[in-house]
Amino acid sequence: MKDEGPVIFPNDAVSYAVYRYCKEHSVPLPEHLFKLAQFTEENLPELSEMMVSGLQAQYLIWTARSIGAKKILEIGCFCGFSALAFAEALKDVEGAKIITTDVNPKTCEIARNAFRDAGVDNIVTLIEAPAIETLQNLQNDGPFDLVFIDANKDGYPDYFKTLLDLNLIRKNGILIADNVLKRGLVADDSDNNPSSGDKDEVWRASKLREFNGLAAKDPRVETLILPVFDGLTLSRVL
């Protein structure tokens, strides 16, 4: 068995073609998601990379539907793109509930407007407060079927421990954490990695490495890390 992790596609052109092909042959996205993405890119160009990609949004919709999710918690709302994707998955689910949290007033306002314009503000609640504070107050809302973490990377270890200690994810529920490889720095922050010169990114990678270690060793979950979308950690609660 080859285990060196060879590059699958021969060059960037083919890689981008593959990405477009995957998007075109995956679960469709509603028009309001494209509008929000365009608005974010035009009005917050310096921050727009914080938004999940279109294909990742398709993955989130597919996953939420596949596990029959009814209650979803998101840590890190930004402008609401991924929460809107979850709302697309749950829009026809009776009693659906999505709770998302963030601390930036400007992006929270954009997200709330997006939820209202898409007609899903009845199932999506945005809590504008620090995530740990929010988690401490969610015992009556959980347990959740799916939790998505895409927030400040230094907070991932504490989010993980708090979610499990407070039993905020149901048995066989799924925790999805984004950006867990951080441009490859989590696995290799040596001079081999062009991003190794960014000290802030290297520090964030160290916290993500801590998080991945917790997820891999904690007996309460079964974990899989995938080298997609800058790294996804998937943990199933046992």
Short mmCIF file of N, CA and C in Angstrom, two decimals, residues 45-214:
data_model
loop_
_atom_site.label_atom_id
_atom_site.label_comp_id
_atom_site.label_asym_id
_atom_site.label_seq_id
_atom_site.Cartn_x
_atom_site.Cartn_y
_atom_site.Cartn_z
N PRO A 45 -13.49 42.34 0.97
CA PRO A 45 -12.52 41.55 0.20
C PRO A 45 -11.36 41.02 1.03
N GLU A 46 -10.97 41.79 2.05
CA GLU A 46 -9.83 41.37 2.87
C GLU A 46 -10.18 40.23 3.82
N LEU A 47 -11.47 39.98 4.01
CA LEU A 47 -11.91 38.94 4.93
C LEU A 47 -12.66 37.80 4.25
N SER A 48 -12.94 37.94 2.96
CA SER A 48 -13.83 36.99 2.28
C SER A 48 -13.29 35.56 2.28
N GLU A 49 -11.97 35.41 2.43
CA GLU A 49 -11.43 34.05 2.45
C GLU A 49 -11.86 33.28 3.70
N MET A 50 -12.42 33.98 4.67
CA MET A 50 -12.94 33.30 5.86
C MET A 50 -14.22 32.52 5.56
N MET A 51 -14.86 32.84 4.46
CA MET A 51 -16.09 32.17 4.04
C MET A 51 -15.76 30.79 3.47
N VAL A 52 -16.58 29.79 3.79
CA VAL A 52 -16.35 28.47 3.21
C VAL A 52 -16.58 28.53 1.71
N SER A 53 -15.97 27.62 0.97
CA SER A 53 -16.13 27.60 -0.47
C SER A 53 -17.50 27.06 -0.87
N GLY A 54 -17.84 27.24 -2.14
CA GLY A 54 -19.11 26.71 -2.63
C GLY A 54 -19.19 25.21 -2.49
N LEU A 55 -18.13 24.51 -2.82
CA LEU A 55 -18.13 23.05 -2.71
C LEU A 55 -18.24 22.61 -1.26
N GLN A 56 -17.61 23.35 -0.36
CA GLN A 56 -17.73 22.99 1.05
C GLN A 56 -19.16 23.22 1.53
N ALA A 57 -19.81 24.26 1.05
CA ALA A 57 -21.22 24.48 1.40
C ALA A 57 -22.07 23.31 0.90
N GLN A 58 -21.76 22.82 -0.29
CA GLN A 58 -22.47 21.65 -0.81
C GLN A 58 -22.24 20.43 0.08
N TYR A 59 -21.00 20.29 0.56
CA TYR A 59 -20.68 19.19 1.47
C TYR A 59 -21.47 19.30 2.77
N LEU A 60 -21.59 20.52 3.31
CA LEU A 60 -22.32 20.71 4.56
C LEU A 60 -23.80 20.38 4.40
N ILE A 61 -24.38 20.80 3.27
CA ILE A 61 -25.78 20.48 3.01
C ILE A 61 -25.97 18.97 2.94
N TRP A 62 -25.11 18.32 2.16
CA TRP A 62 -25.20 16.87 1.97
C TRP A 62 -25.04 16.13 3.29
N THR A 63 -24.10 16.56 4.10
CA THR A 63 -23.84 15.89 5.38
C THR A 63 -25.00 16.07 6.34
N ALA A 64 -25.52 17.28 6.45
CA ALA A 64 -26.64 17.53 7.35
C ALA A 64 -27.85 16.68 6.97
N ARG A 65 -28.12 16.60 5.68
CA ARG A 65 -29.24 15.78 5.23
C ARG A 65 -28.96 14.29 5.45
N SER A 66 -27.72 13.88 5.24
CA SER A 66 -27.38 12.46 5.33
C SER A 66 -27.54 11.91 6.73
N ILE A 67 -27.25 12.73 7.75
CA ILE A 67 -27.37 12.24 9.13
C ILE A 67 -28.74 12.57 9.71
N GLY A 68 -29.62 13.16 8.90
CA GLY A 68 -30.95 13.49 9.39
C GLY A 68 -30.93 14.55 10.46
N ALA A 69 -30.05 15.52 10.32
CA ALA A 69 -29.90 16.57 11.34
C ALA A 69 -31.18 17.39 11.49
N LYS A 70 -31.48 17.70 12.73
CA LYS A 70 -32.61 18.55 13.05
C LYS A 70 -32.15 19.79 13.83
N LYS A 71 -31.10 19.60 14.62
CA LYS A 71 -30.53 20.69 15.40
C LYS A 71 -29.03 20.82 15.10
N ILE A 72 -28.62 22.02 14.70
CA ILE A 72 -27.24 22.27 14.30
C ILE A 72 -26.70 23.46 15.08
N LEU A 73 -25.47 23.33 15.53
CA LEU A 73 -24.78 24.42 16.19
C LEU A 73 -23.55 24.79 15.37
N GLU A 74 -23.37 26.07 15.13
CA GLU A 74 -22.21 26.56 14.39
C GLU A 74 -21.44 27.54 15.26
N ILE A 75 -20.14 27.31 15.38
CA ILE A 75 -19.26 28.22 16.10
C ILE A 75 -18.44 28.98 15.07
N GLY A 76 -18.79 30.23 14.86
CA GLY A 76 -18.13 31.04 13.83
C GLY A 76 -19.04 31.29 12.66
N CYS A 77 -19.85 32.34 12.76
CA CYS A 77 -20.86 32.61 11.73
C CYS A 77 -20.31 33.40 10.54
N PHE A 78 -19.39 34.34 10.81
CA PHE A 78 -18.91 35.30 9.83
C PHE A 78 -20.12 35.99 9.18
N CYS A 79 -20.29 35.94 7.89
CA CYS A 79 -21.40 36.62 7.22
C CYS A 79 -22.61 35.71 6.99
N GLY A 80 -22.55 34.50 7.51
CA GLY A 80 -23.73 33.63 7.47
C GLY A 80 -23.78 32.63 6.34
N PHE A 81 -22.71 32.50 5.55
CA PHE A 81 -22.75 31.64 4.36
C PHE A 81 -22.96 30.18 4.73
N SER A 82 -22.19 29.66 5.67
CA SER A 82 -22.35 28.25 6.03
C SER A 82 -23.66 28.01 6.79
N ALA A 83 -24.08 28.98 7.59
CA ALA A 83 -25.37 28.83 8.28
C ALA A 83 -26.52 28.78 7.28
N LEU A 84 -26.41 29.58 6.20
CA LEU A 84 -27.42 29.52 5.14
C LEU A 84 -27.42 28.16 4.45
N ALA A 85 -26.23 27.57 4.31
CA ALA A 85 -26.16 26.24 3.72
C ALA A 85 -26.87 25.23 4.61
N PHE A 86 -26.65 25.31 5.91
CA PHE A 86 -27.34 24.42 6.83
C PHE A 86 -28.86 24.65 6.79
N ALA A 87 -29.25 25.91 6.66
CA ALA A 87 -30.68 26.22 6.57
C ALA A 87 -31.30 25.61 5.33
N GLU A 88 -30.55 25.57 4.23
CA GLU A 88 -31.04 24.92 3.02
C GLU A 88 -31.29 23.44 3.27
N ALA A 89 -30.42 22.82 4.05
CA ALA A 89 -30.57 21.40 4.36
C ALA A 89 -31.77 21.13 5.27
N LEU A 90 -32.06 22.07 6.17
CA LEU A 90 -33.07 21.84 7.20
C LEU A 90 -34.39 22.56 6.94
N LYS A 91 -34.51 23.27 5.82
CA LYS A 91 -35.67 24.14 5.60
C LYS A 91 -36.99 23.41 5.62
N ASP A 92 -36.99 22.12 5.27
CA ASP A 92 -38.24 21.36 5.26
C ASP A 92 -38.34 20.40 6.43
N VAL A 93 -37.47 20.53 7.40
CA VAL A 93 -37.46 19.65 8.57
C VAL A 93 -38.30 20.27 9.68
N GLU A 94 -39.30 19.55 10.12
CA GLU A 94 -40.16 20.06 11.17
C GLU A 94 -39.38 20.24 12.48
N GLY A 95 -39.53 21.40 13.10
CA GLY A 95 -38.84 21.66 14.35
C GLY A 95 -37.36 21.94 14.20
N ALA A 96 -36.90 22.26 13.00
CA ALA A 96 -35.47 22.51 12.76
C ALA A 96 -34.99 23.71 13.56
N LYS A 97 -33.75 23.61 14.03
CA LYS A 97 -33.14 24.70 14.79
C LYS A 97 -31.66 24.78 14.45
N ILE A 98 -31.22 25.99 14.10
CA ILE A 98 -29.80 26.25 13.84
C ILE A 98 -29.39 27.42 14.72
N ILE A 99 -28.38 27.20 15.52
CA ILE A 99 -27.82 28.26 16.35
C ILE A 99 -26.40 28.53 15.88
N THR A 100 -26.10 29.79 15.61
CA THR A 100 -24.77 30.17 15.18
C THR A 100 -24.29 31.32 16.04
N THR A 101 -22.97 31.46 16.19
CA THR A 101 -22.45 32.46 17.11
C THR A 101 -21.24 33.17 16.52
N ASP A 102 -21.11 34.46 16.86
CA ASP A 102 -19.96 35.25 16.42
C ASP A 102 -19.88 36.50 17.29
N VAL A 103 -18.78 37.26 17.14
CA VAL A 103 -18.58 38.43 17.99
C VAL A 103 -18.41 39.73 17.20
N ASN A 104 -18.36 39.64 15.88
CA ASN A 104 -18.13 40.83 15.06
C ASN A 104 -19.48 41.48 14.70
N PRO A 105 -19.78 42.66 15.25
CA PRO A 105 -21.09 43.29 14.99
C PRO A 105 -21.37 43.52 13.51
N LYS A 106 -20.33 43.91 12.75
CA LYS A 106 -20.53 44.21 11.34
C LYS A 106 -20.93 42.97 10.55
N THR A 107 -20.20 41.87 10.73
CA THR A 107 -20.54 40.65 9.99
C THR A 107 -21.82 40.02 10.52
N CYS A 108 -22.10 40.19 11.80
CA CYS A 108 -23.35 39.66 12.35
C CYS A 108 -24.55 40.35 11.72
N GLU A 109 -24.44 41.65 11.49
CA GLU A 109 -25.53 42.38 10.84
C GLU A 109 -25.75 41.88 9.42
N ILE A 110 -24.65 41.62 8.70
CA ILE A 110 -24.76 41.09 7.34
C ILE A 110 -25.45 39.73 7.38
N ALA A 111 -25.05 38.90 8.34
CA ALA A 111 -25.63 37.56 8.44
C ALA A 111 -27.12 37.62 8.76
N ARG A 112 -27.50 38.46 9.70
CA ARG A 112 -28.92 38.56 10.07
C ARG A 112 -29.76 39.02 8.87
N ASN A 113 -29.23 39.98 8.12
CA ASN A 113 -29.94 40.43 6.93
C ASN A 113 -30.08 39.30 5.91
N ALA A 114 -29.02 38.50 5.77
CA ALA A 114 -29.05 37.39 4.82
C ALA A 114 -30.07 36.34 5.25
N PHE A 115 -30.14 36.05 6.54
CA PHE A 115 -31.12 35.07 7.03
C PHE A 115 -32.55 35.57 6.78
N ARG A 116 -32.75 36.86 7.04
CA ARG A 116 -34.08 37.44 6.82
C ARG A 116 -34.45 37.43 5.35
N ASP A 117 -33.52 37.85 4.50
CA ASP A 117 -33.80 37.92 3.07
C ASP A 117 -34.07 36.54 2.47
N ALA A 118 -33.43 35.51 3.03
CA ALA A 118 -33.65 34.15 2.53
C ALA A 118 -34.87 33.49 3.16
N GLY A 119 -35.48 34.17 4.12
CA GLY A 119 -36.68 33.64 4.75
C GLY A 119 -36.42 32.48 5.70
N VAL A 120 -35.21 32.46 6.30
CA VAL A 120 -34.87 31.35 7.21
C VAL A 120 -34.59 31.84 8.62
N ASP A 121 -34.88 33.13 8.89
CA ASP A 121 -34.62 33.66 10.23
C ASP A 121 -35.52 33.04 11.29
N ASN A 122 -36.51 32.26 10.86
CA ASN A 122 -37.35 31.55 11.82
C ASN A 122 -36.68 30.28 12.35
N ILE A 123 -35.66 29.79 11.64
CA ILE A 123 -34.98 28.59 12.11
C ILE A 123 -33.51 28.84 12.46
N VAL A 124 -32.99 30.03 12.12
CA VAL A 124 -31.58 30.35 12.41
C VAL A 124 -31.53 31.45 13.46
N THR A 125 -30.83 31.17 14.56
CA THR A 125 -30.63 32.15 15.62
C THR A 125 -29.15 32.49 15.71
N LEU A 126 -28.82 33.76 15.60
CA LEU A 126 -27.44 34.22 15.71
C LEU A 126 -27.24 34.84 17.08
N ILE A 127 -26.32 34.29 17.85
CA ILE A 127 -25.98 34.81 19.17
C ILE A 127 -24.68 35.58 19.07
N GLU A 128 -24.75 36.85 19.34
CA GLU A 128 -23.57 37.72 19.22
C GLU A 128 -22.87 37.78 20.58
N ALA A 129 -21.96 36.84 20.80
CA ALA A 129 -21.27 36.73 22.08
C ALA A 129 -20.09 35.78 21.91
N PRO A 130 -19.10 35.82 22.81
CA PRO A 130 -17.99 34.86 22.75
C PRO A 130 -18.50 33.43 22.77
N ALA A 131 -17.87 32.57 21.97
CA ALA A 131 -18.37 31.22 21.78
C ALA A 131 -18.43 30.41 23.08
N ILE A 132 -17.39 30.49 23.89
CA ILE A 132 -17.38 29.72 25.14
C ILE A 132 -18.53 30.15 26.03
N GLU A 133 -18.76 31.44 26.11
CA GLU A 133 -19.90 31.95 26.89
C GLU A 133 -21.21 31.39 26.35
N THR A 134 -21.35 31.37 25.03
CA THR A 134 -22.56 30.83 24.42
C THR A 134 -22.73 29.35 24.73
N LEU A 135 -21.65 28.59 24.60
CA LEU A 135 -21.72 27.14 24.84
C LEU A 135 -22.19 26.84 26.26
N GLN A 136 -21.72 27.64 27.20
CA GLN A 136 -22.09 27.41 28.60
C GLN A 136 -23.59 27.58 28.83
N ASN A 137 -24.26 28.27 27.92
CA ASN A 137 -25.69 28.57 28.10
C ASN A 137 -26.60 27.77 27.17
N LEU A 138 -26.06 26.71 26.55
CA LEU A 138 -26.84 25.98 25.55
C LEU A 138 -27.32 24.61 26.01
N GLN A 139 -27.18 24.31 27.30
CA GLN A 139 -27.59 22.97 27.75
C GLN A 139 -29.05 22.67 27.45
N ASN A 140 -29.90 23.67 27.54
CA ASN A 140 -31.32 23.45 27.28
C ASN A 140 -31.66 23.36 25.81
N ASP A 141 -30.72 23.76 24.95
CA ASP A 141 -30.95 23.71 23.50
C ASP A 141 -30.40 22.43 22.88
N GLY A 142 -29.46 21.81 23.54
CA GLY A 142 -28.85 20.58 23.01
C GLY A 142 -29.57 19.35 23.48
N PRO A 143 -29.03 18.17 23.16
CA PRO A 143 -27.81 18.01 22.37
C PRO A 143 -28.08 18.25 20.88
N PHE A 144 -27.03 18.61 20.17
CA PHE A 144 -27.13 18.90 18.75
C PHE A 144 -26.73 17.67 17.94
N ASP A 145 -27.31 17.59 16.74
CA ASP A 145 -26.98 16.49 15.83
C ASP A 145 -25.66 16.73 15.11
N LEU A 146 -25.38 18.00 14.85
CA LEU A 146 -24.17 18.37 14.10
C LEU A 146 -23.65 19.68 14.65
N VAL A 147 -22.34 19.75 14.85
CA VAL A 147 -21.68 20.98 15.27
C VAL A 147 -20.57 21.29 14.27
N PHE A 148 -20.54 22.54 13.82
CA PHE A 148 -19.53 22.98 12.86
C PHE A 148 -18.70 24.07 13.49
N ILE A 149 -17.38 23.85 13.58
CA ILE A 149 -16.46 24.85 14.14
C ILE A 149 -15.66 25.49 13.02
N ASP A 150 -15.80 26.81 12.89
CA ASP A 150 -15.03 27.56 11.90
C ASP A 150 -14.83 28.97 12.45
N ALA A 151 -14.10 29.05 13.56
CA ALA A 151 -13.93 30.32 14.26
C ALA A 151 -12.44 30.56 14.52
N ASN A 152 -12.14 31.36 15.53
CA ASN A 152 -10.74 31.62 15.87
C ASN A 152 -10.04 30.31 16.21
N LYS A 153 -8.92 30.07 15.56
CA LYS A 153 -8.29 28.75 15.64
C LYS A 153 -7.71 28.45 17.02
N ASP A 154 -7.31 29.49 17.76
CA ASP A 154 -6.77 29.24 19.09
C ASP A 154 -7.83 28.74 20.06
N GLY A 155 -9.11 28.92 19.70
CA GLY A 155 -10.18 28.47 20.58
C GLY A 155 -10.61 27.03 20.38
N TYR A 156 -10.13 26.38 19.32
CA TYR A 156 -10.60 25.03 19.01
C TYR A 156 -10.44 24.04 20.16
N PRO A 157 -9.29 23.97 20.84
CA PRO A 157 -9.18 23.00 21.95
C PRO A 157 -10.24 23.20 23.03
N ASP A 158 -10.47 24.46 23.43
CA ASP A 158 -11.48 24.72 24.46
C ASP A 158 -12.89 24.44 23.96
N TYR A 159 -13.16 24.75 22.69
CA TYR A 159 -14.48 24.43 22.15
C TYR A 159 -14.73 22.93 22.20
N PHE A 160 -13.74 22.16 21.80
CA PHE A 160 -13.87 20.70 21.78
C PHE A 160 -14.17 20.17 23.18
N LYS A 161 -13.37 20.58 24.16
CA LYS A 161 -13.55 20.08 25.52
C LYS A 161 -14.90 20.50 26.10
N THR A 162 -15.30 21.73 25.84
CA THR A 162 -16.57 22.22 26.37
C THR A 162 -17.76 21.50 25.74
N LEU A 163 -17.72 21.31 24.44
CA LEU A 163 -18.81 20.60 23.76
C LEU A 163 -19.01 19.20 24.33
N LEU A 164 -17.92 18.49 24.56
CA LEU A 164 -18.04 17.12 25.07
C LEU A 164 -18.35 17.09 26.56
N ASP A 165 -17.72 17.97 27.33
CA ASP A 165 -17.97 17.98 28.76
C ASP A 165 -19.41 18.33 29.09
N LEU A 166 -20.04 19.18 28.28
CA LEU A 166 -21.42 19.59 28.51
C LEU A 166 -22.42 18.73 27.74
N ASN A 167 -21.92 17.68 27.08
CA ASN A 167 -22.79 16.77 26.32
C ASN A 167 -23.68 17.52 25.31
N LEU A 168 -23.06 18.44 24.58
CA LEU A 168 -23.81 19.24 23.63
C LEU A 168 -23.97 18.58 22.26
N ILE A 169 -23.36 17.41 22.08
CA ILE A 169 -23.52 16.65 20.83
C ILE A 169 -24.09 15.28 21.18
N ARG A 170 -25.14 14.89 20.51
CA ARG A 170 -25.81 13.61 20.80
C ARG A 170 -24.92 12.42 20.41
N LYS A 171 -25.27 11.27 20.94
CA LYS A 171 -24.58 10.05 20.54
C LYS A 171 -24.73 9.84 19.03
N ASN A 172 -23.65 9.54 18.37
CA ASN A 172 -23.56 9.41 16.91
C ASN A 172 -23.72 10.74 16.19
N GLY A 173 -23.76 11.83 16.94
CA GLY A 173 -23.73 13.15 16.33
C GLY A 173 -22.33 13.45 15.81
N ILE A 174 -22.24 14.44 14.94
CA ILE A 174 -20.99 14.72 14.24
C ILE A 174 -20.47 16.12 14.57
N LEU A 175 -19.19 16.19 14.86
CA LEU A 175 -18.49 17.46 14.99
C LEU A 175 -17.60 17.63 13.76
N ILE A 176 -17.75 18.76 13.07
CA ILE A 176 -16.93 19.07 11.91
C ILE A 176 -16.13 20.33 12.23
N ALA A 177 -14.81 20.25 12.13
CA ALA A 177 -13.95 21.41 12.37
C ALA A 177 -13.20 21.74 11.10
N ASP A 178 -13.23 23.02 10.73
CA ASP A 178 -12.64 23.48 9.47
C ASP A 178 -11.23 24.04 9.68
N ASN A 179 -10.44 24.04 8.62
CA ASN A 179 -9.10 24.64 8.60
C ASN A 179 -8.12 23.98 9.57
N VAL A 180 -8.28 22.69 9.79
CA VAL A 180 -7.48 22.02 10.83
C VAL A 180 -6.07 21.67 10.37
N LEU A 181 -5.74 21.92 9.09
CA LEU A 181 -4.37 21.69 8.61
C LEU A 181 -3.63 23.01 8.37
N LYS A 182 -4.35 24.10 8.31
CA LYS A 182 -3.79 25.46 8.23
C LYS A 182 -2.64 25.56 7.24
N ARG A 183 -2.99 25.43 5.95
CA ARG A 183 -2.00 25.54 4.87
C ARG A 183 -0.87 24.52 5.01
N GLY A 184 -1.19 23.41 5.67
CA GLY A 184 -0.20 22.37 5.85
C GLY A 184 0.72 22.58 7.03
N LEU A 185 0.63 23.72 7.72
CA LEU A 185 1.51 24.04 8.83
C LEU A 185 1.32 23.09 10.01
N VAL A 186 0.12 22.56 10.16
CA VAL A 186 -0.13 21.64 11.27
C VAL A 186 0.73 20.39 11.13
N ALA A 187 0.92 19.95 9.90
CA ALA A 187 1.72 18.75 9.65
C ALA A 187 3.19 19.06 9.44
N ASP A 188 3.49 20.23 8.87
CA ASP A 188 4.88 20.57 8.57
C ASP A 188 5.05 22.09 8.60
N ASP A 189 5.65 22.58 9.68
CA ASP A 189 5.88 24.02 9.78
C ASP A 189 7.37 24.35 9.60
N SER A 190 8.08 23.45 8.94
CA SER A 190 9.49 23.67 8.65
C SER A 190 9.65 24.57 7.43
N ASP A 191 10.87 24.77 7.03
CA ASP A 191 11.14 25.59 5.84
C ASP A 191 10.58 24.96 4.57
N ASN A 192 10.16 23.70 4.64
CA ASN A 192 9.52 23.07 3.48
C ASN A 192 8.21 23.78 3.12
N ASN A 193 7.59 24.41 4.13
CA ASN A 193 6.30 25.05 3.94
C ASN A 193 6.50 26.56 3.72
N PRO A 194 6.05 27.09 2.58
CA PRO A 194 6.22 28.53 2.30
C PRO A 194 5.55 29.43 3.34
N SER A 195 4.58 28.90 4.08
CA SER A 195 3.88 29.71 5.09
C SER A 195 4.57 29.70 6.44
N SER A 196 5.69 28.99 6.55
CA SER A 196 6.34 28.86 7.86
C SER A 196 6.93 30.17 8.36
N GLY A 197 7.10 31.15 7.48
CA GLY A 197 7.62 32.44 7.90
C GLY A 197 6.61 33.33 8.60
N ASP A 198 5.33 32.96 8.56
CA ASP A 198 4.27 33.73 9.21
C ASP A 198 4.12 33.21 10.64
N LYS A 199 4.67 33.94 11.60
CA LYS A 199 4.68 33.47 12.99
C LYS A 199 3.28 33.32 13.56
N ASP A 200 2.38 34.24 13.18
CA ASP A 200 1.00 34.14 13.68
C ASP A 200 0.33 32.86 13.19
N GLU A 201 0.54 32.54 11.92
CA GLU A 201 -0.06 31.33 11.36
C GLU A 201 0.56 30.08 11.98
N VAL A 202 1.85 30.11 12.23
CA VAL A 202 2.51 28.97 12.88
C VAL A 202 1.95 28.76 14.28
N TRP A 203 1.70 29.87 15.00
CA TRP A 203 1.12 29.75 16.35
C TRP A 203 -0.31 29.18 16.28
N ARG A 204 -1.10 29.67 15.33
CA ARG A 204 -2.45 29.13 15.18
C ARG A 204 -2.39 27.64 14.84
N ALA A 205 -1.43 27.28 14.01
CA ALA A 205 -1.28 25.86 13.65
C ALA A 205 -0.97 25.02 14.88
N SER A 206 -0.22 25.58 15.83
CA SER A 206 0.09 24.83 17.04
C SER A 206 -1.16 24.54 17.86
N LYS A 207 -2.11 25.50 17.89
CA LYS A 207 -3.36 25.28 18.61
C LYS A 207 -4.24 24.27 17.88
N LEU A 208 -4.19 24.29 16.57
CA LEU A 208 -4.94 23.30 15.79
C LEU A 208 -4.34 21.91 15.97
N ARG A 209 -3.03 21.85 16.07
CA ARG A 209 -2.36 20.57 16.33
C ARG A 209 -2.81 20.01 17.69
N GLU A 210 -2.93 20.91 18.66
CA GLU A 210 -3.44 20.51 19.97
C GLU A 210 -4.86 19.98 19.87
N PHE A 211 -5.69 20.70 19.13
CA PHE A 211 -7.08 20.26 18.94
C PHE A 211 -7.15 18.89 18.26
N ASN A 212 -6.40 18.72 17.19
CA ASN A 212 -6.42 17.44 16.49
C ASN A 212 -5.97 16.30 17.38
N GLY A 213 -4.99 16.60 18.25
CA GLY A 213 -4.53 15.58 19.19
C GLY A 213 -5.61 15.19 20.18
N LEU A 214 -6.34 16.19 20.67
CA LEU A 214 -7.45 15.90 21.58
C LEU A 214 -8.51 15.05 20.89
#
